[in-house]
Amino acid sequence: MPAIGVLGGMGPHAGLDLCRKIFDETDATRDQDHVSVAMLSYSDRIPDRAPFLLDQGGESPVDALVAIALSLEAAGASVIGMPCNTAHAPRIFDAMCEQVKGRGSSINFLHIVDETIAHIREVHPEIQTVGVLSTTATRNLRLYAERLETSGLNAVSPDDEVQEEIVNRSIYDPPHGIKAQANPISEIARQSLQTAISHLRDRGAEAVILGCTELPLVVTESRIEETVIIDPTRVLARALLRETHPERMKPLRVNGRETV
Amino acid sequence: MPAIGVLGGMGPHAGLDLCRKIFDETDATRDQDHVSVAMLSYSDRIPDRAPFLLDQGGESPVDALVAIALSLEAAGASVIGMPCNTAHAPRIFDAMCEQVKGRGSSINFLHIVDETIAHIREVHPEIQTVGVLSTTATRNLRLYAERLETSGLNAVSPDDEVQEEIVNRSIYDPPHGIKAQANPISEIARQSLQTAISHLRDRGAEAVILGCTELPLVVTESRIEETVIIDPTRVLARALLRETHPERMKPLRVNGRETV
């Protein structure tokens, strides 16, 4: 049986969150019903993605990601999910895929942004305008925005002040940022992100994508008031099951109801 | 930097719980401060430990565990923790260590039971009588009881009725058992385990070891009334950090206070 590979560590709790969602989306009543998952959480080997992408002198994470992807394949993984949206910027993701292929690997990488947009179009076809909460790097590179627009959707993001002072700080900055204190989550981070979601709603967002894998650690609702909340980590978990063990996947639940 | 290996999947949520406790016990404010952890959660390849140990015709899990341990070493792990108490019975654990060594590996396995008892003696030297909640296999094989007695402590376990009807069912039986429904945990499992802890207190236990790695998913207190609750998964997490990155470990907290 092929295993699912989780290229984790960005951050470590986001890697666990993807594993947990793979298990939670599996129809299982005993250990042996669960699928095989290999997770490598090599946080201390992977340079931060944001300073590299923003040309702030950061080291490239690509070599580290390639080495870890090949280790996942050696451990039996046939497909890899990478729970870090920022690392899906082409300068990282495309370079990694190319190098891994060049090393003779046939492993299949799923793309968290593409899977998330396909999910929105399939499950919420009525939605036209989508807000995205993310790192500043993901926002400025228009990682979600460009692909949303290509799919015929409108993309909205926070203004500069909300982006820097609320969203990015909630992700990174000690002592309250999620990467500094993931368990338990600080109440300040939780309230800040609620404010950012309201801000996107005011800008016209009918749905908000939690476009950084630290964010679903804090925002766990599937709807806040009339706004649909999209969790790319859960979308990726289901996509990994679809690729490997579709017969073991639970039916998709939307607003507490199963869909076909 | 050496990685910590987590031989998970028994069950899958117990594997995640060990990873989470490794991260939580690490002094870190950014991704790169975290240690490298490799987790292989190959639940569908590992036969159930209990029927094998109880001679109920179960297949041996040893070959599967050996293969997974060697994969962890290939992925860079120098030490392995196995979050499953039952799998530490000598017929499994000793056989696995011997076979892995016979394959030329020098990987170091920590022993969850030995680490837990050493922790109790060091941190709670006043405690004389220790209760153990576990699978029926762990209880009947006296996996904790023998080692507690060798250390000069008294061991108490549930009577047959509480063991079968309350503890074992809370671990295994659908729909409320933890292996059948780990997230969210059923309130029935939670209440049943409180009853079992009271039962052990009535039998003289000053501390209760949660001697099956599903149990700390439900019982998260470090003290219930006057009874000290011991979580072997957290003890193992700290032991894995001690073996690899002692300088990154947070101070031990007992009853909300740091110890030296």
Tab-separated table of C-alpha atoms in Angstrom, chain A residues 1-4 9-13 15-16 19-21 23-24 28-49 71-72 74-77 172 174 179-183 214 245 248 250, chain B residues 1-4 9-13 15-16 19-21 23-24 28-49 71-72 74-77 172 174 179-183 214 245 248 250:
chain	number	residue	atom	x	y	z
A	1	MET	CA	0.000	0.000	0.000
A	2	PRO	CA	1.434	3.403	-0.917
A	3	ALA	CA	1.928	5.905	1.889
A	4	ILE	CA	0.958	9.566	1.935
A	9	GLY	CA	7.870	21.391	9.731
A	10	MET	CA	6.642	24.679	8.210
A	11	GLY	CA	5.724	25.076	11.051
A	12	PRO	CA	5.717	21.827	12.979
A	13	HIS	CA	2.153	22.198	14.252
A	15	GLY	CA	2.459	19.430	9.719
A	16	LEU	CA	0.608	17.709	12.560
A	19	CYS	CA	-1.786	14.485	9.475
A	20	ARG	CA	-4.664	14.863	11.923
A	21	LYS	CA	-7.016	15.946	9.140
A	23	PHE	CA	-6.857	10.666	9.911
A	24	ASP	CA	-10.069	12.546	10.698
A	28	ALA	CA	-11.910	4.062	10.386
A	29	THR	CA	-12.903	2.317	13.586
A	30	ARG	CA	-9.588	0.600	14.385
A	31	ASP	CA	-5.899	1.312	13.827
A	32	GLN	CA	-5.662	-0.997	10.801
A	33	ASP	CA	-8.364	0.955	8.918
A	34	HIS	CA	-6.112	4.016	8.834
A	35	VAL	CA	-3.871	4.875	5.888
A	36	SER	CA	-0.077	4.984	6.061
A	37	VAL	CA	1.311	8.484	6.517
A	38	ALA	CA	4.999	9.454	6.583
A	39	MET	CA	5.678	12.899	8.026
A	40	LEU	CA	9.104	14.492	8.055
A	41	SER	CA	9.107	17.618	10.220
A	42	TYR	CA	12.632	18.912	9.691
A	43	SER	CA	11.976	22.497	10.766
A	44	ASP	CA	15.577	23.205	11.703
A	45	ARG	CA	16.813	22.297	8.218
A	46	ILE	CA	14.388	24.472	6.190
A	47	PRO	CA	15.163	28.217	5.906
A	48	ASP	CA	12.189	30.571	6.267
A	49	ARG	CA	10.340	30.892	2.970
A	71	SER	CA	13.488	10.803	1.923
A	72	LEU	CA	9.686	10.637	1.935
A	74	ALA	CA	12.399	6.315	0.136
A	75	ALA	CA	10.098	5.740	3.129
A	76	GLY	CA	7.337	4.601	0.771
A	77	ALA	CA	5.373	7.735	-0.078
A	172	TYR	CA	5.088	35.199	13.331
A	174	PRO	CA	6.492	36.434	19.745
A	179	LYS	CA	4.649	30.109	15.283
A	180	ALA	CA	5.891	31.296	18.702
A	181	GLN	CA	3.003	29.817	20.698
A	182	ALA	CA	0.989	27.185	18.884
A	183	ASN	CA	-0.333	25.280	21.879
A	214	GLU	CA	-0.808	28.314	10.836
A	245	HIS	CA	-7.240	5.629	-0.889
A	248	ARG	CA	-11.493	5.062	2.667
A	250	LYS	CA	-15.470	10.001	4.556
B	1	MET	CA	21.538	17.327	13.309
B	2	PRO	CA	20.069	13.937	14.230
B	3	ALA	CA	16.299	13.539	13.984
B	4	ILE	CA	13.953	12.009	16.537
B	9	GLY	CA	0.334	4.503	14.001
B	10	MET	CA	-0.567	2.598	17.176
B	11	GLY	CA	-3.000	4.358	16.973
B	12	PRO	CA	-2.427	7.246	14.574
B	13	HIS	CA	-3.596	9.929	17.008
B	15	GLY	CA	1.655	9.114	17.206
B	16	LEU	CA	0.588	12.713	16.634
B	19	CYS	CA	5.040	14.610	18.107
B	20	ARG	CA	2.951	17.429	19.551
B	21	LYS	CA	4.441	16.898	23.011
B	23	PHE	CA	7.201	20.301	19.943
B	24	ASP	CA	5.456	21.641	23.057
B	28	ALA	CA	11.114	27.645	20.387
B	29	THR	CA	9.753	30.908	19.011
B	30	ARG	CA	10.207	30.219	15.284
B	31	ASP	CA	10.122	27.172	13.020
B	32	GLN	CA	13.916	26.865	12.880
B	33	ASP	CA	14.175	26.492	16.692
B	34	HIS	CA	12.253	23.216	16.500
B	35	VAL	CA	13.951	19.818	16.354
B	36	SER	CA	13.692	17.426	13.429
B	37	VAL	CA	11.101	14.711	13.910
B	38	ALA	CA	10.382	11.825	11.519
B	39	MET	CA	7.064	10.071	12.126
B	40	LEU	CA	5.989	6.971	10.262
B	41	SER	CA	2.339	6.201	10.965
B	42	TYR	CA	1.884	2.927	9.112
B	43	SER	CA	-1.217	1.761	10.972
B	44	ASP	CA	-2.443	-0.471	8.175
B	45	ARG	CA	0.816	-2.480	8.146
B	46	ILE	CA	1.028	-3.218	11.914
B	47	PRO	CA	-1.131	-6.049	13.275
B	48	ASP	CA	-2.871	-5.375	16.607
B	49	ARG	CA	-0.510	-6.031	19.499
B	71	SER	CA	13.024	3.300	7.490
B	72	LEU	CA	13.168	5.839	10.329
B	74	ALA	CA	17.263	5.755	6.801
B	75	ALA	CA	15.357	9.058	7.095
B	76	GLY	CA	17.941	10.295	9.597
B	77	ALA	CA	16.617	9.281	13.026
B	172	TYR	CA	-11.174	-0.068	21.595
B	174	PRO	CA	-16.941	1.473	18.593
B	179	LYS	CA	-9.446	4.175	18.627
B	180	ALA	CA	-12.851	4.382	16.911
B	181	GLN	CA	-13.425	8.089	17.616
B	182	ALA	CA	-10.329	10.025	18.592
B	183	ASN	CA	-11.413	13.475	17.453
B	214	GLU	CA	-4.798	6.495	23.709
B	245	HIS	CA	18.744	18.160	22.029
B	248	ARG	CA	16.417	22.947	23.621
B	250	LYS	CA	11.863	23.512	28.388
